[in-house]
PDB file of C-alpha atoms and ligand atoms in Angstrom:
ATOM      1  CA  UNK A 210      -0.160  57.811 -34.279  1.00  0.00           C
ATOM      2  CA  UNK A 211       3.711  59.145 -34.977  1.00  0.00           C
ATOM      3  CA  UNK A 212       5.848  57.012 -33.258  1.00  0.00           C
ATOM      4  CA  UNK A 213       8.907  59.210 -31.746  1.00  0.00           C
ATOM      5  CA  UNK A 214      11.839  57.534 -30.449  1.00  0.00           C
ATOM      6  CA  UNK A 215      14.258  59.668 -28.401  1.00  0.00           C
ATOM      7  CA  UNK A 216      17.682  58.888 -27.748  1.00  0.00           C
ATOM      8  CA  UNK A 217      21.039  60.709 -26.302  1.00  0.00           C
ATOM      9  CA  UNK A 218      24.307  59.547 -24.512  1.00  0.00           C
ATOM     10  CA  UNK A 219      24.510  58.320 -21.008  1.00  0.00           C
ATOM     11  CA  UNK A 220      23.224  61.488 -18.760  1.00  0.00           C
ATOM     12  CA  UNK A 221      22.536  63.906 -22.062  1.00  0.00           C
ATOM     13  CA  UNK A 222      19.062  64.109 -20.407  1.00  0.00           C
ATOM     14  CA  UNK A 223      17.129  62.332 -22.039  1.00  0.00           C
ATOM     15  CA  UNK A 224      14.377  61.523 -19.071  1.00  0.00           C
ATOM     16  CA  UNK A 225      14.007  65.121 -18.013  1.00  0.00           C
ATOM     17  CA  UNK A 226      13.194  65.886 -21.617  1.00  0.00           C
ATOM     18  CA  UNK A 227      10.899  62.754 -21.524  1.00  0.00           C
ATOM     19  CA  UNK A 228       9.359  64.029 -18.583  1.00  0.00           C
ATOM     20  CA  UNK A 229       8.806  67.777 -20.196  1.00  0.00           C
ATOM     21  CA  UNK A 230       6.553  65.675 -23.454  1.00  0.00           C
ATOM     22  CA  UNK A 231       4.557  64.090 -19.839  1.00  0.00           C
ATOM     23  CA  UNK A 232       3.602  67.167 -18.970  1.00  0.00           C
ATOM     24  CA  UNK A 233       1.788  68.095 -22.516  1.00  0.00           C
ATOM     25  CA  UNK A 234      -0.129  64.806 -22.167  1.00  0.00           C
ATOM     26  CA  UNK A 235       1.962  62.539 -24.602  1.00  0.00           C
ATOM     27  CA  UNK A 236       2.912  59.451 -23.675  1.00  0.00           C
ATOM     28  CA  UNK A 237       6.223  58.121 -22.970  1.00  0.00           C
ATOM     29  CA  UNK A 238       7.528  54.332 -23.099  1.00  0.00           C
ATOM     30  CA  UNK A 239      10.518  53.757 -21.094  1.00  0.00           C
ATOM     31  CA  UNK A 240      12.843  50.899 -22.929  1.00  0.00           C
ATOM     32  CA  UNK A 241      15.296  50.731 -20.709  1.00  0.00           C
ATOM     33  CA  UNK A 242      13.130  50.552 -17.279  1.00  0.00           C
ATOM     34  CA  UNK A 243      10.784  48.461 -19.099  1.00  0.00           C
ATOM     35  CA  UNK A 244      14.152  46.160 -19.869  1.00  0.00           C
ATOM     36  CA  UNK A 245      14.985  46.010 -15.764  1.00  0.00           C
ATOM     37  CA  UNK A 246      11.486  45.358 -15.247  1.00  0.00           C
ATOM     38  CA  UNK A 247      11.376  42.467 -17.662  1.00  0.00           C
ATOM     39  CA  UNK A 248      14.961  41.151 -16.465  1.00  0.00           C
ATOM     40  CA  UNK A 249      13.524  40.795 -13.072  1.00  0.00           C
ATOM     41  CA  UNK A 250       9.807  39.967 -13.626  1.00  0.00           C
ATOM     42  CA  UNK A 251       9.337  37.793 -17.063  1.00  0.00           C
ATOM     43  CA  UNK A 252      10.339  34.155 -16.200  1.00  0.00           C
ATOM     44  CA  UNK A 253      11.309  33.340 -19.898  1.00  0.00           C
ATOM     45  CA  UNK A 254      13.882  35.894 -19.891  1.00  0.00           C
ATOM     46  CA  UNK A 255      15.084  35.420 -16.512  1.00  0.00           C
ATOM     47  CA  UNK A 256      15.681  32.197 -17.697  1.00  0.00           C
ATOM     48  CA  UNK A 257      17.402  33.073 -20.934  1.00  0.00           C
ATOM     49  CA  UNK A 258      20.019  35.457 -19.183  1.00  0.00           C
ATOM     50  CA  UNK A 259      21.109  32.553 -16.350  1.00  0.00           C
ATOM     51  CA  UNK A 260      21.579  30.135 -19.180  1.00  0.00           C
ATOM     52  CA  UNK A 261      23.770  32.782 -20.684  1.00  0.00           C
ATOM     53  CA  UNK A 262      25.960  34.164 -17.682  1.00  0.00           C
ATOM     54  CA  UNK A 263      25.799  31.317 -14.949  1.00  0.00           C
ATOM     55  CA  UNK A 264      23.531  31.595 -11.726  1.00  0.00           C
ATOM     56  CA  UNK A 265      26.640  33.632 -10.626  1.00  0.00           C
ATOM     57  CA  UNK A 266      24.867  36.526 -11.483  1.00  0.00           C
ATOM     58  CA  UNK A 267      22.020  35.668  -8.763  1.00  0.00           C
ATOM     59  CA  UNK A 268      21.630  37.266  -5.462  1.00  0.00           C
ATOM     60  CA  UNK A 269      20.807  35.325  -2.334  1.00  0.00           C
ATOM     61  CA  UNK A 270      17.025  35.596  -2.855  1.00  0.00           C
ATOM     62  CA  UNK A 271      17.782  34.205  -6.198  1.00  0.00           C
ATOM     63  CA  UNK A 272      16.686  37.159  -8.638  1.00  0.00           C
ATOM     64  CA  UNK A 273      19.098  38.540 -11.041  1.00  0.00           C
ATOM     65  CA  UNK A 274      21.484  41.088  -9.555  1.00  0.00           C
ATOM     66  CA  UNK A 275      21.962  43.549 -11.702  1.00  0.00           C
ATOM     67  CA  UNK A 276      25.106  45.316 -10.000  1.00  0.00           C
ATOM     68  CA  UNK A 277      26.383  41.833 -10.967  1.00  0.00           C
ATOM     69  CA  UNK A 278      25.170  41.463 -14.848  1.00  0.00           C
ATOM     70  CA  UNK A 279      26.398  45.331 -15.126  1.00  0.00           C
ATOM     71  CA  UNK A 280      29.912  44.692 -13.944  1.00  0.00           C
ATOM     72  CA  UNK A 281      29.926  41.574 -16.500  1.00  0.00           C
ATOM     73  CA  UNK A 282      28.379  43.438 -19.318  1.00  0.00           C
ATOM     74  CA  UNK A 283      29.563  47.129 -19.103  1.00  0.00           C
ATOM     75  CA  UNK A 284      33.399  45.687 -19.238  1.00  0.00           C
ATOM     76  CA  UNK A 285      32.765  43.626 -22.557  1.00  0.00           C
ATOM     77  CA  UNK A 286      31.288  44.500 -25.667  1.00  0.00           C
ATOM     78  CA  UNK A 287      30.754  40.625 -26.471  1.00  0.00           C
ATOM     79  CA  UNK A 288      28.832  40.004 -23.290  1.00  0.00           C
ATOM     80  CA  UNK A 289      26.964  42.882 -23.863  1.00  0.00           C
ATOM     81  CA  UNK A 290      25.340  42.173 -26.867  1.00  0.00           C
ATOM     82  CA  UNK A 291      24.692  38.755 -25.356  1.00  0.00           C
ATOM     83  CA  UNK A 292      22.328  40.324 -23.171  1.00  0.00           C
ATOM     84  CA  UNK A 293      21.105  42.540 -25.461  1.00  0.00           C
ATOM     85  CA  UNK A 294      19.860  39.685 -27.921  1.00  0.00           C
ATOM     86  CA  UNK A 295      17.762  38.621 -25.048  1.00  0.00           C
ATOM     87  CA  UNK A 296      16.619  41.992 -24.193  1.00  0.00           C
ATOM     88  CA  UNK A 297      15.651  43.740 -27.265  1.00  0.00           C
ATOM     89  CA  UNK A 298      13.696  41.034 -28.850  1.00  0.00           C
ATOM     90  CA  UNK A 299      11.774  40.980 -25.172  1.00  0.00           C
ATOM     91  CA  UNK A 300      11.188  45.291 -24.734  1.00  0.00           C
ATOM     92  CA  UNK A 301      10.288  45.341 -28.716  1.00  0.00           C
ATOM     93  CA  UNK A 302       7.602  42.942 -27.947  1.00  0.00           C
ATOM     94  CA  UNK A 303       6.607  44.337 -24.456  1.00  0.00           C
ATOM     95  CA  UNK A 304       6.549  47.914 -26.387  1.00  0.00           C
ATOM     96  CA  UNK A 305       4.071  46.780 -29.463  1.00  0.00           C
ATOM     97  CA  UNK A 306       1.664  45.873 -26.475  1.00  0.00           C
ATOM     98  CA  UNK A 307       2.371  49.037 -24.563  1.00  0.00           C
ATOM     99  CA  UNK A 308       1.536  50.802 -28.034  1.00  0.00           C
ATOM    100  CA  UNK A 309      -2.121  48.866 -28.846  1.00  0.00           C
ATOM    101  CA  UNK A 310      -3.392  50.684 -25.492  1.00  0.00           C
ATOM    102  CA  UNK A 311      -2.167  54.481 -26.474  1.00  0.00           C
ATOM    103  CA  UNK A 312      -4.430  56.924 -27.624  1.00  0.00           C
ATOM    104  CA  UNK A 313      -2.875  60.220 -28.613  1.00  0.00           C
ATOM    105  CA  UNK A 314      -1.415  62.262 -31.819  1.00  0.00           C
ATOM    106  CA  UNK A 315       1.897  60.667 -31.024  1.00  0.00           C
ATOM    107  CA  UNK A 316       4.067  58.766 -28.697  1.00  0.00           C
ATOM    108  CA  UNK A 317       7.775  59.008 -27.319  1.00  0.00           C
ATOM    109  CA  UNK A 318       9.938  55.741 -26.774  1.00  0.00           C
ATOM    110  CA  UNK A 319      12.888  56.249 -24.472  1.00  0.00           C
ATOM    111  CA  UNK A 320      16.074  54.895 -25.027  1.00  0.00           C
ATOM    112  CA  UNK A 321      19.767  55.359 -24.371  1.00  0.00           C
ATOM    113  CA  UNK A 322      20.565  52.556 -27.005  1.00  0.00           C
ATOM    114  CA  UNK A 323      17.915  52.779 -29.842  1.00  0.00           C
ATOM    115  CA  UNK A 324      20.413  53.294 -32.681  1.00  0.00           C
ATOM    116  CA  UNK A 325      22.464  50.194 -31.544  1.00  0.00           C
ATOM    117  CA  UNK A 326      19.770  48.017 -30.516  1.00  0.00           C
ATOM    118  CA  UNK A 327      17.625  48.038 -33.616  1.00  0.00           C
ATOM    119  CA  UNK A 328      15.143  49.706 -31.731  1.00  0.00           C
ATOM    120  CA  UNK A 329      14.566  52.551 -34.353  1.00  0.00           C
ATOM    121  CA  UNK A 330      13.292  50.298 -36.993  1.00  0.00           C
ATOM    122  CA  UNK A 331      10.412  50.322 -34.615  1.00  0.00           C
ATOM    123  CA  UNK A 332       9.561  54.247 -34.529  1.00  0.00           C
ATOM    124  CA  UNK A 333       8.631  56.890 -37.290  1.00  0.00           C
ATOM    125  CA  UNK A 334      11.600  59.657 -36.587  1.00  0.00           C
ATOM    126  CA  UNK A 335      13.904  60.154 -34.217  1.00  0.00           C
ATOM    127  CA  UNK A 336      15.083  62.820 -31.757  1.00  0.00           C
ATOM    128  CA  UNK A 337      18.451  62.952 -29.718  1.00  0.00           C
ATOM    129  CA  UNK A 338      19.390  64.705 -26.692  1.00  0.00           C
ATOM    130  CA  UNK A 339      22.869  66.046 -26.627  1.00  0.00           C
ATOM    131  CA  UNK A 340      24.846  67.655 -24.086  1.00  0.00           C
ATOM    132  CA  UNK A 341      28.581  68.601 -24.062  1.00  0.00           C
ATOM    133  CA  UNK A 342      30.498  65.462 -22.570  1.00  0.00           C
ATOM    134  CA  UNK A 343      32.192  66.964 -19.553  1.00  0.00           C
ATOM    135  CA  UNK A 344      28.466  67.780 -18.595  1.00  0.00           C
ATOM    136  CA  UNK A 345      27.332  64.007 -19.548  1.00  0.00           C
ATOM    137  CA  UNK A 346      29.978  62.747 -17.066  1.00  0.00           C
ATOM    138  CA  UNK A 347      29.589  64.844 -14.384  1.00  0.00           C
ATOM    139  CA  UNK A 348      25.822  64.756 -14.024  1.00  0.00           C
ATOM    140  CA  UNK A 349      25.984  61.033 -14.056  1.00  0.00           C
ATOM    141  CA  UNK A 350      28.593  60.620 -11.600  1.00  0.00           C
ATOM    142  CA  UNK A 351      26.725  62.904  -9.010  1.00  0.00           C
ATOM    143  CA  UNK A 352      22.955  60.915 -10.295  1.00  0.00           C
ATOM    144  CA  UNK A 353      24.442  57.291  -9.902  1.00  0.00           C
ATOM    145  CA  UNK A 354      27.255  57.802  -6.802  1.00  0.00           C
ATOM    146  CA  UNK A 355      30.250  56.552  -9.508  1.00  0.00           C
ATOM    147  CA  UNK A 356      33.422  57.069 -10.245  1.00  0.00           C
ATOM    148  CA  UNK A 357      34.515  59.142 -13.094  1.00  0.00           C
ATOM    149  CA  UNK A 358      36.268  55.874 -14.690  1.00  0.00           C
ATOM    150  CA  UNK A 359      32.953  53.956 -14.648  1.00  0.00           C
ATOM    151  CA  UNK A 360      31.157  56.861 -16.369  1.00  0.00           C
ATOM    152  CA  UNK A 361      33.891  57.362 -19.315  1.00  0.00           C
ATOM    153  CA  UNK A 362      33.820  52.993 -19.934  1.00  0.00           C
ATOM    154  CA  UNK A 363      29.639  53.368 -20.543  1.00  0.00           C
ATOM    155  CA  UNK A 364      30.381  55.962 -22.611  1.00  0.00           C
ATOM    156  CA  UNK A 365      32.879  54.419 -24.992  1.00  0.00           C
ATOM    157  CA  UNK A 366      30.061  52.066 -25.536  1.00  0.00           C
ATOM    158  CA  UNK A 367      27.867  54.139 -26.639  1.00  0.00           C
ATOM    159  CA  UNK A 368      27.546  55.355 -30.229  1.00  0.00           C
ATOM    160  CA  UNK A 369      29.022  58.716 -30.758  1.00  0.00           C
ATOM    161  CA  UNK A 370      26.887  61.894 -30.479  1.00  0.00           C
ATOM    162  CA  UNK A 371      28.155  62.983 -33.968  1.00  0.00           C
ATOM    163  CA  UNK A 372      26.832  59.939 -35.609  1.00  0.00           C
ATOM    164  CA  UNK A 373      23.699  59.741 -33.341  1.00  0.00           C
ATOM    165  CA  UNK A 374      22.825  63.795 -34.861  1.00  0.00           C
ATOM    166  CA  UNK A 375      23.881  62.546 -38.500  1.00  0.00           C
ATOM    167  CA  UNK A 376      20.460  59.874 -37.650  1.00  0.00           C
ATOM    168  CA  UNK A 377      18.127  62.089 -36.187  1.00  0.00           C
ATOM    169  CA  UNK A 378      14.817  63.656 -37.543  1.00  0.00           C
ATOM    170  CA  UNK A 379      15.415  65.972 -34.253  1.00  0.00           C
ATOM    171  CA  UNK A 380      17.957  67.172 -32.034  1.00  0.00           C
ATOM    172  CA  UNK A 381      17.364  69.267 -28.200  1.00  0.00           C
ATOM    173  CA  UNK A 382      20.589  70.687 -26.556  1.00  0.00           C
ATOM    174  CA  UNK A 383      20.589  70.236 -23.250  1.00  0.00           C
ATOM    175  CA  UNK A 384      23.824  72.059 -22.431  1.00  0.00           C
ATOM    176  CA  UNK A 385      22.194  74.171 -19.364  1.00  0.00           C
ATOM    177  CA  UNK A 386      22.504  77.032 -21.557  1.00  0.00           C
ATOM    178  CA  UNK A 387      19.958  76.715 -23.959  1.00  0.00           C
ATOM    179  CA  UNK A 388      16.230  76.626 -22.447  1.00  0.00           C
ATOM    180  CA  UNK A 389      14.548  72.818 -22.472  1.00  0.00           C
ATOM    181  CA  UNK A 390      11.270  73.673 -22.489  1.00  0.00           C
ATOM    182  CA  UNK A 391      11.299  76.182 -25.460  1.00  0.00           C
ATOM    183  CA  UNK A 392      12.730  73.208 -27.630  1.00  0.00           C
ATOM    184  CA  UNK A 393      10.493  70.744 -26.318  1.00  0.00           C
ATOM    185  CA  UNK A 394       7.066  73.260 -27.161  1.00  0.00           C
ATOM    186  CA  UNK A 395       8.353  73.557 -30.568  1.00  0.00           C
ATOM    187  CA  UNK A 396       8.836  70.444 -31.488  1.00  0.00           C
ATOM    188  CA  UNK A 397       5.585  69.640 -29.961  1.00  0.00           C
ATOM    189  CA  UNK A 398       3.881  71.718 -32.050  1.00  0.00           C
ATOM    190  CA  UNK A 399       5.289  70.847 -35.279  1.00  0.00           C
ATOM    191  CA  UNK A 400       4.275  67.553 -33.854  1.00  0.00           C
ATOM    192  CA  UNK A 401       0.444  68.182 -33.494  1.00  0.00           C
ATOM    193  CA  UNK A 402       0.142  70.214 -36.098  1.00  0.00           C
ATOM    194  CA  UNK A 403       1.578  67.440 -39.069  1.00  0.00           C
TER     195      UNK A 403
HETATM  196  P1  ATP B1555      20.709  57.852 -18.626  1.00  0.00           P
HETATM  197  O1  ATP B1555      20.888  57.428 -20.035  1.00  0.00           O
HETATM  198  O2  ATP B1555      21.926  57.652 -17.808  1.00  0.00           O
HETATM  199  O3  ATP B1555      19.473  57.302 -17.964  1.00  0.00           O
HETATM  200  P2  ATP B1555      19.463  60.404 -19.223  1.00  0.00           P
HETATM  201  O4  ATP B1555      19.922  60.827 -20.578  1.00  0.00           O
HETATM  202  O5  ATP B1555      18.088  59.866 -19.117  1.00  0.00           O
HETATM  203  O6  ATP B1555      20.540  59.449 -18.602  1.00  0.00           O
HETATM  204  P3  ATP B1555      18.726  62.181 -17.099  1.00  0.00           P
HETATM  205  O7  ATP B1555      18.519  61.110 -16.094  1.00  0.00           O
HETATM  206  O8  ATP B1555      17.535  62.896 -17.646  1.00  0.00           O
HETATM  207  O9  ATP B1555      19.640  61.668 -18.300  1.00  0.00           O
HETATM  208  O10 ATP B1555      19.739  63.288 -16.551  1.00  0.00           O
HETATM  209  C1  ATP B1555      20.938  62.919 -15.860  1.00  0.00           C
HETATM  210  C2  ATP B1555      21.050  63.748 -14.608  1.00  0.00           C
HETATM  211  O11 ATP B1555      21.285  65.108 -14.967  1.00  0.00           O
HETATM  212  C3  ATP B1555      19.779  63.737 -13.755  1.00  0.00           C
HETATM  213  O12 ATP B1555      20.125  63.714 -12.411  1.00  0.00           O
HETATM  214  C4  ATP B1555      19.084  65.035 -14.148  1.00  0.00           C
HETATM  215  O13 ATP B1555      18.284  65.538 -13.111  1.00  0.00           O
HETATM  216  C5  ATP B1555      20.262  65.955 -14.459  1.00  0.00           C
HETATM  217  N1  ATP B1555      19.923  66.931 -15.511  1.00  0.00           N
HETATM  218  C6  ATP B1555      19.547  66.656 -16.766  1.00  0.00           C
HETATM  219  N2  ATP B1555      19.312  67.774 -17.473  1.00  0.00           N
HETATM  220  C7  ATP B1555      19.526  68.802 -16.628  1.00  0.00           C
HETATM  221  C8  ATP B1555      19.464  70.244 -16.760  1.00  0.00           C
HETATM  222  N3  ATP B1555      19.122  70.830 -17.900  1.00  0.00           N
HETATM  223  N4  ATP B1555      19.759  70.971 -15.668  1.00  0.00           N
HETATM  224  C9  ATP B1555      20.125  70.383 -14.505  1.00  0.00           C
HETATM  225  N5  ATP B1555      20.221  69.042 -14.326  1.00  0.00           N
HETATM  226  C10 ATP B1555      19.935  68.254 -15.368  1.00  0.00           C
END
């Protein structure tokens, strides 16, 4: 079973594409919700991040808040890949399980970060989703109520689209010009068909 991860820059669209491979039956693993899942349900790691960043980051009913780890994180690179070393090692585990139960020619993994984190060690190729950046910024601010500022700091985070192409096996524009779904049934098909 070929392992496709799928990657792109903060509102490039990568879930809507992810959602277009649903629709043909394949399956899709979700790293990132699978990480807020994991930050709020698996003890071990909740326990992990506290130790980290205080129990300042807790909300009154004393689960992480993660309006509270994002405003630590998103601001410093340093305290970002704190979390991230508890994270990754956590979804990378949570996915090989995910993976045992699949059944089908091949399988997408989801995430914004997959360069950065490692995570594409754990996939056969790689696809990105790219979109012009005035786009990225805009479609985000309108998706997540923020400000423009907020937008633009994720992004300087991020690896660059350039490098994230130079990468890939695979690359969908998503630039509200060119058609999705004619890019996503051809690179299905070369898909089944290998
Ligand atoms: P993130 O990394 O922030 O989760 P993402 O890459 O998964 O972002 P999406 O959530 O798929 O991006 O898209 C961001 C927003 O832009 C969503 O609200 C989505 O509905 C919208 N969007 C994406 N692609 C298109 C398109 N081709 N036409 C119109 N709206 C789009």
């Amino acid at each position: 079973m070929l392992k496709l991860g799928i990657t792109g820059g903060i509102g490039s669209g990568k879930t809507t594409v992810c959602r277009l491979f649903e629709l043909l039956g394949i399956p899709v693993y979700y790293a990132d919700d699978e990480s807020k899942k994991l930050l709020e349900e698996d003890q071990l790691v909740k326990e992990q991040v506290i130790k980290t960043f205080s129990d300042s980051i807790l909300n009154d009913l004393g689960t992480i808040d993660r309006k509270k780890l994002a405003a630590i994180v998103f601001n410093n690179k340093e305290q970002l890949e704190k979390l991230n070393a508890i994270l990754h090692p956590a979804v990378g585990q949570h996915f090989e399980n995910w993976l045992k139960k699949q059944n089908a020619v091949y399988i997408l993994k989801e995430a914004a970060i997959l360069f950065e984190s490692g995570a594409y060690k754990q996939v056969d190729k790689v696809l990105t989703v790219v979109a012009p950046l005035e786009l990225k910024i805009q479609r985000t601010m309108k998706r997540d109520g923020v400000s423009r500022e907020v937008v633009e700091k994720r992004i300087e985070l991020q690896m660059s689209d350039e490098e994230k192409i130079k990468r890939s096996d695979f690359v969908i524009i998503n630039n509200e010009q060119e058609l999705l779904i004619p890019q996503v049934l051809s690179l299905h098909k070369q898909l089944i068909n290998k």
